[in-house]
Coordinates of C-alpha atoms and ligand atoms in Angstrom, one line a residue:
M1 CA 21.1 22.3 -66.8
R2 CA 24.0 19.8 -66.3
N3 CA 25.3 18.7 -62.6
L4 CA 27.5 20.5 -61.1
T5 CA 30.7 18.8 -60.3
L6 CA 32.8 19.1 -57.0
Q7 CA 35.5 20.8 -59.0
D8 CA 32.8 23.7 -60.3
I9 CA 31.9 24.6 -56.4
Q10 CA 35.9 24.4 -55.9
R11 CA 36.3 27.6 -58.1
L12 CA 33.8 29.2 -56.4
P13 CA 35.2 31.9 -53.4
K14 CA 33.4 30.6 -50.2
T15 CA 33.3 31.2 -46.9
D16 CA 33.8 29.0 -43.6
L17 CA 31.9 30.7 -41.1
H18 CA 31.7 27.7 -38.5
V19 CA 35.1 25.5 -38.4
H20 CA 37.2 24.1 -35.2
L21 CA 40.5 24.7 -35.4
D22 CA 40.4 21.1 -33.2
G23 CA 38.4 19.3 -35.4
S24 CA 39.9 20.0 -38.6
L25 CA 43.7 18.8 -38.4
R26 CA 45.4 16.9 -41.2
I27 CA 45.6 13.3 -39.7
Q28 CA 49.4 12.8 -40.9
T29 CA 50.0 16.1 -38.8
I30 CA 48.3 14.7 -35.4
L31 CA 51.1 11.5 -36.0
E32 CA 54.0 14.7 -36.2
L33 CA 52.8 16.2 -33.7
A34 CA 52.7 13.1 -31.1
E35 CA 55.8 11.6 -32.3
E36 CA 57.3 15.1 -31.7
Q37 CA 56.0 15.5 -28.9
G38 CA 56.1 11.8 -27.0
V39 CA 52.4 11.7 -26.8
K40 CA 50.8 7.9 -27.0
L41 CA 48.0 8.2 -30.0
P42 CA 45.7 5.5 -29.9
G43 CA 46.5 4.5 -33.9
D44 CA 50.1 5.1 -35.0
S45 CA 49.6 5.1 -38.7
I46 CA 46.8 7.0 -40.9
D47 CA 44.5 4.3 -41.4
T48 CA 44.4 3.2 -38.1
L49 CA 44.4 6.9 -36.4
R50 CA 41.6 7.5 -39.0
P51 CA 38.8 5.7 -36.7
H52 CA 39.3 7.4 -33.4
V53 CA 39.2 11.0 -35.1
E54 CA 36.9 11.3 -37.9
V55 CA 33.2 10.0 -37.5
G56 CA 31.5 7.8 -39.2
D57 CA 27.9 5.9 -39.5
E58 CA 28.2 4.8 -36.3
C59 CA 28.4 7.8 -34.1
T60 CA 24.5 7.7 -32.2
S61 CA 24.8 11.6 -30.9
L62 CA 26.6 14.5 -30.2
V63 CA 28.0 13.6 -27.0
D64 CA 29.6 10.2 -29.2
Y65 CA 31.2 12.2 -31.9
L66 CA 32.8 15.2 -29.3
K67 CA 35.0 11.6 -28.2
A68 CA 37.3 12.5 -31.1
F69 CA 38.6 15.4 -29.9
D70 CA 40.3 14.3 -26.8
V71 CA 43.0 12.6 -29.9
T72 CA 43.0 15.9 -31.1
L73 CA 43.7 18.0 -27.9
S74 CA 46.5 15.7 -27.0
V75 CA 48.9 16.4 -29.4
M76 CA 47.5 20.5 -29.5
Q77 CA 49.2 21.9 -26.3
T78 CA 52.3 23.5 -27.4
Y79 CA 52.6 26.9 -28.9
D80 CA 54.2 25.6 -32.2
A81 CA 51.3 22.4 -32.4
L82 CA 48.9 25.8 -32.5
V83 CA 50.4 27.7 -34.9
R84 CA 51.1 24.7 -37.6
T85 CA 47.6 23.2 -37.0
A86 CA 45.8 26.9 -37.7
Y87 CA 48.2 27.8 -40.6
E88 CA 47.6 24.2 -42.0
L89 CA 43.8 24.8 -42.0
A90 CA 43.8 28.1 -43.3
V91 CA 46.2 26.6 -46.4
D92 CA 43.8 23.8 -46.8
A93 CA 40.7 25.8 -46.9
A94 CA 42.4 28.6 -49.4
A95 CA 42.9 25.6 -51.4
E96 CA 39.2 25.4 -52.2
N97 CA 38.9 28.7 -52.5
V98 CA 37.4 29.4 -49.0
R99 CA 38.0 33.6 -49.4
Y100 CA 37.0 34.3 -45.9
M101 CA 36.9 32.0 -42.6
E102 CA 36.1 32.0 -39.1
V103 CA 38.2 29.6 -36.7
R104 CA 36.7 28.6 -33.4
Y105 CA 38.4 26.8 -30.6
S106 CA 38.7 27.0 -27.0
P107 CA 41.9 28.1 -25.3
I108 CA 40.9 26.5 -21.9
L109 CA 41.2 22.9 -23.3
H110 CA 44.7 24.0 -24.6
Q111 CA 46.7 24.5 -20.7
A112 CA 47.2 20.9 -20.0
K113 CA 51.0 21.8 -20.4
G114 CA 51.0 25.2 -19.2
M115 CA 50.5 27.7 -22.2
T116 CA 48.7 30.6 -21.2
L117 CA 45.8 31.7 -22.4
H118 CA 46.8 34.7 -24.0
H119 CA 50.0 32.7 -25.8
I120 CA 47.0 30.2 -26.8
V121 CA 45.5 32.9 -29.0
Q122 CA 48.7 34.3 -29.8
A123 CA 49.8 31.2 -31.1
V124 CA 46.5 30.8 -33.4
L125 CA 46.5 34.3 -34.5
E126 CA 50.5 33.7 -35.5
G127 CA 49.6 30.0 -37.6
L128 CA 46.3 32.4 -39.3
A129 CA 48.9 35.1 -40.2
Q130 CA 51.3 33.1 -41.9
A131 CA 48.5 31.9 -44.1
E132 CA 47.1 35.2 -45.1
K133 CA 50.6 36.1 -46.3
E134 CA 50.5 33.3 -48.4
C135 CA 47.0 32.0 -49.6
A136 CA 44.1 34.7 -50.9
I137 CA 42.4 34.1 -47.8
R138 CA 41.1 36.4 -45.0
T139 CA 40.5 35.1 -41.2
G140 CA 38.6 35.6 -38.2
V141 CA 39.1 33.9 -34.7
I142 CA 36.0 32.8 -32.2
L143 CA 37.0 31.8 -28.7
C144 CA 34.3 29.2 -27.6
G145 CA 32.9 28.6 -24.5
I146 CA 32.0 25.2 -23.4
R147 CA 29.1 24.0 -21.8
H148 CA 29.8 21.2 -20.1
I149 CA 32.6 23.4 -18.4
S150 CA 31.8 25.5 -15.9
P151 CA 30.1 29.2 -16.5
E152 CA 33.2 30.8 -14.7
L153 CA 35.6 30.0 -17.4
S154 CA 33.3 31.0 -19.9
N155 CA 33.5 34.3 -18.1
R156 CA 37.4 34.3 -18.4
L157 CA 37.3 33.1 -21.7
A158 CA 34.6 36.2 -22.6
D159 CA 37.5 38.4 -20.9
L160 CA 39.9 36.7 -23.5
T161 CA 37.6 37.8 -26.2
V162 CA 38.0 41.6 -25.3
A163 CA 41.1 41.4 -24.4
F164 CA 41.8 40.5 -28.0
K165 CA 39.1 42.2 -29.7
N166 CA 40.4 44.4 -32.9
K167 CA 43.3 42.3 -32.8
G168 CA 41.9 39.1 -34.4
V169 CA 39.4 37.8 -32.3
V170 CA 35.5 38.6 -34.1
G171 CA 33.5 36.7 -31.9
F172 CA 32.8 34.6 -28.8
D173 CA 30.5 31.0 -29.0
L174 CA 29.3 28.7 -26.7
A175 CA 30.0 24.9 -27.6
G176 CA 30.0 21.3 -25.9
A177 CA 27.3 19.0 -25.0
E178 CA 23.9 21.2 -25.2
E179 CA 21.5 18.8 -23.7
D180 CA 21.9 19.4 -19.6
F181 CA 23.9 22.2 -19.9
P182 CA 21.4 25.4 -20.6
A183 CA 23.5 28.4 -22.3
K184 CA 21.6 30.4 -19.7
K185 CA 24.2 29.6 -16.9
H186 CA 26.4 31.4 -19.1
R187 CA 24.9 34.6 -19.5
E188 CA 27.3 36.6 -17.6
A189 CA 30.0 35.7 -20.4
F190 CA 27.7 36.6 -22.9
S191 CA 27.1 40.1 -21.0
R192 CA 30.8 41.0 -20.8
V193 CA 31.3 40.5 -24.6
L194 CA 28.0 42.2 -25.7
A195 CA 29.0 44.8 -23.2
N196 CA 32.3 45.3 -25.7
N197 CA 30.4 45.8 -28.7
I198 CA 31.7 42.1 -29.9
N199 CA 29.4 39.6 -32.0
C200 CA 28.6 36.4 -30.5
T201 CA 27.2 32.9 -31.8
L202 CA 26.2 30.0 -29.6
H203 CA 25.8 26.7 -31.1
A204 CA 22.4 25.8 -30.3
G205 CA 19.3 23.3 -32.0
E206 CA 21.8 21.0 -32.7
A207 CA 21.6 18.2 -29.7
Y208 CA 18.3 19.6 -27.7
G209 CA 15.0 21.5 -29.0
P210 CA 14.1 25.6 -29.8
E211 CA 14.0 26.0 -26.1
S212 CA 18.0 26.4 -26.5
I213 CA 17.6 28.6 -29.6
H214 CA 15.4 30.8 -27.4
Q215 CA 18.0 31.5 -24.6
A216 CA 20.6 31.8 -27.3
I217 CA 18.9 34.6 -28.6
H218 CA 16.9 36.1 -26.0
L219 CA 19.2 35.1 -22.9
C220 CA 22.7 35.5 -24.7
G221 CA 22.5 37.9 -27.5
A222 CA 23.4 35.5 -30.5
H223 CA 23.8 37.2 -33.2
R224 CA 24.3 34.2 -35.3
I225 CA 23.3 30.5 -34.5
G226 CA 25.4 27.6 -34.7
H227 CA 23.4 24.6 -36.7
G228 CA 19.8 25.4 -35.5
V229 CA 18.2 22.4 -37.2
R230 CA 15.4 22.3 -34.6
L231 CA 14.4 25.6 -35.2
I232 CA 11.9 23.6 -37.8
E233 CA 10.1 22.7 -34.3
N234 CA 8.8 26.0 -33.7
G235 CA 7.4 28.1 -36.3
D236 CA 6.8 31.3 -34.3
L237 CA 10.6 31.1 -33.4
L238 CA 11.5 30.5 -36.9
N239 CA 9.6 33.6 -37.9
Y240 CA 11.5 36.0 -35.3
V241 CA 14.7 34.7 -36.7
N242 CA 14.0 35.1 -40.4
D243 CA 12.3 38.7 -39.5
H244 CA 15.5 39.9 -37.6
R245 CA 18.0 38.1 -40.5
I246 CA 19.5 36.0 -37.5
P247 CA 21.9 34.0 -39.9
L248 CA 22.1 29.9 -39.4
E249 CA 25.8 28.3 -39.5
C250 CA 24.3 24.9 -41.0
C251 CA 26.7 21.8 -41.1
P252 CA 24.8 19.9 -43.1
S253 CA 27.5 16.5 -42.9
S254 CA 27.8 17.0 -39.6
N255 CA 24.0 17.0 -38.3
V256 CA 23.7 13.6 -40.1
Q257 CA 26.8 12.7 -38.0
T258 CA 25.5 13.6 -34.3
R259 CA 22.1 12.4 -35.6
A260 CA 20.5 15.9 -35.5
V261 CA 18.8 14.9 -38.9
Q262 CA 18.0 11.1 -40.0
T263 CA 19.9 11.9 -43.8
M264 CA 21.3 14.7 -46.0
A265 CA 17.8 14.3 -47.8
D266 CA 16.1 15.6 -44.6
H267 CA 18.1 18.5 -43.3
P268 CA 15.9 21.7 -43.0
I269 CA 18.1 24.1 -44.8
R270 CA 16.2 23.7 -47.9
L271 CA 13.1 24.7 -46.0
F272 CA 14.8 27.6 -44.7
Y273 CA 16.3 28.6 -47.4
D274 CA 12.4 28.4 -49.0
L275 CA 11.3 30.3 -46.4
G276 CA 14.0 33.0 -46.8
L277 CA 16.0 32.2 -43.6
R278 CA 19.5 34.0 -43.8
V279 CA 21.4 30.5 -44.0
T280 CA 25.2 29.4 -44.3
V281 CA 26.9 26.4 -45.1
N282 CA 29.9 25.3 -43.2
T283 CA 31.8 22.5 -42.4
D284 CA 32.2 22.3 -38.6
N285 CA 35.1 19.4 -38.5
R286 CA 37.2 19.0 -41.6
M287 CA 38.5 16.2 -40.3
V288 CA 36.3 14.6 -37.6
T289 CA 33.6 15.2 -39.9
R290 CA 35.3 14.4 -43.1
T291 CA 34.5 16.9 -45.2
T292 CA 35.2 20.5 -47.4
V293 CA 33.0 23.6 -47.7
S294 CA 33.2 22.2 -51.6
E295 CA 31.8 19.2 -50.6
E296 CA 28.9 20.4 -48.0
Y297 CA 28.1 22.0 -51.0
L298 CA 27.8 19.3 -53.4
H299 CA 25.6 17.6 -51.0
L300 CA 23.2 20.3 -51.1
H301 CA 22.7 20.2 -54.9
Q302 CA 22.8 16.5 -55.0
S303 CA 20.4 15.7 -52.2
L304 CA 18.4 18.9 -51.2
G305 CA 18.6 19.7 -55.6
F306 CA 20.4 23.3 -54.8
T307 CA 20.8 25.1 -58.0
L308 CA 23.8 27.2 -59.1
D309 CA 22.1 30.2 -58.7
E310 CA 20.9 28.9 -55.0
I311 CA 24.0 28.2 -54.3
K312 CA 25.6 31.8 -55.3
E313 CA 23.0 32.8 -52.9
L314 CA 23.9 30.8 -50.1
I315 CA 27.3 32.1 -50.7
I316 CA 26.3 35.7 -50.9
M317 CA 24.9 34.7 -47.6
G318 CA 28.0 33.6 -46.6
F319 CA 29.7 36.9 -47.1
K320 CA 26.8 38.4 -45.6
S321 CA 27.0 37.1 -42.1
A322 CA 30.4 37.5 -41.5
F323 CA 31.9 39.1 -38.2
L324 CA 33.7 41.8 -40.0
P325 CA 32.8 45.8 -40.1
Y326 CA 30.2 46.8 -42.6
A327 CA 32.3 48.7 -45.2
V328 CA 34.9 45.8 -45.2
K329 CA 32.1 42.9 -46.1
R330 CA 30.7 45.5 -48.1
A331 CA 33.7 45.9 -50.3
M332 CA 34.4 41.8 -50.2
L333 CA 30.7 41.2 -50.9
A334 CA 30.8 43.2 -53.9
D335 CA 34.5 41.4 -55.2
V336 CA 32.5 38.5 -54.4
V337 CA 29.1 38.8 -56.6
S338 CA 31.0 40.2 -59.4
E339 CA 33.1 36.8 -59.4
L340 CA 29.7 34.9 -58.9
K341 CA 28.4 36.6 -61.8
S342 CA 31.1 35.8 -64.4
F343 CA 31.2 32.3 -62.8
T344 CA 29.8 29.0 -65.7
P345 CA 30.8 25.4 -64.5
G346 CA 33.1 23.0 -66.6
S347 CA 36.7 22.8 -66.3
L348 CA 39.3 24.8 -67.0
E349 CA 40.7 22.6 -69.3
S350 CA 37.4 22.1 -71.0
K351 CA 37.0 26.1 -71.8
K352 CA 40.8 26.8 -72.9
E353 CA 40.4 24.2 -75.4
Q354 CA 36.6 25.9 -76.8
L355 CA 39.0 29.0 -76.9
Ligands
2ND401 O1 28.8 20.2 -33.1 C1 29.6 20.6 -32.6 N1 28.8 20.6 -31.0 C2 28.9 21.3 -30.4 N2 30.4 21.7 -29.8 C3 31.6 21.1 -30.4 C4 30.8 20.9 -32.0 N3 31.8 20.4 -32.8 C5 33.2 20.6 -31.7 N4 32.7 21.4 -30.7 C6 33.5 21.2 -29.4 C7 34.7 20.4 -29.3 C8 35.7 21.4 -29.3 O2 36.7 20.9 -28.5 C9 35.5 22.3 -28.7 C10 35.9 23.9 -29.2 O3 36.3 23.9 -30.6 O4 33.8 22.3 -29.5
ZN402 ZN1 30.5 23.4 -34.2

């Protein structure tokens, strides 16, 4: 079979289950928001700002990667800025046929100008709802506790997650610097969320070893794992994750940038897939990582030999792993499976010419 193109992959229906709002803005929007708000940025044009908000080869670690968020968060402290950035993210994702997206962010990082936590959630839901009206995309929100900020704030975010259950918030996460900030310190937050029958995912096994994944699953009750690349270091835990069908939210380009893996060709997603694990493909941060869901699949095709049939299976695993009620998910999956069955690569133009 001939090689897939980016356009082929863009035409496929897809999910993005791991995408941070504050890492997925349009650079032009940052400039406009800064202008409106009188915020000083480290660059005043797309070209001069780009090196401060996009991570390149020179990134050495997750902690280094996270520096870009200081800039994005500086313009995401108003209600309107959150509405706009959430709306634009969903519009951009829909443009590449992302049909279901779970957007995550941490409301406590948006309080610098005094917005209440409720308003901060409301604004993002409003932006996403607007995009859902205009585009073929469905969305949910995941709120993040932050490892390197206090567990008490994670508790507040857990309570916020409970308050917005069935109102657009579909899960709770733990993000931030992983090394030296163990998940077990945030156990209380996860127990509050779990007690309310809400789904949890944790970033784990990205900048720390399998012990971190073990804590996420066994101490915090993770239903999915963000990244999980270092699961490869513990076969016993890997078997457990496989046996329990715990999905991994893989973000291949981001993992190369944070040095969780050395190169795309070394990414363990190939091994995980071959062993039967439930793996999903995600962007992490569309702007900071400078990627799209389609580009992530293209990397898997080109660097790790994923075929079209395998990509279709990854896509199905993405829909299966959604934090959606089972009946809704089953209906969505049925539509996606029939669309995937009839999909053939090749440009729409060349297909029309053949008719
Ligand atoms: O890949 C990541 N690992 C850990 N934390 C991350 C990653 N990408 C973004 N974050 C952090 C920075 C954001 O401010 C926060 C909430 O979205 O989550
Ligand atoms: Zn992430």
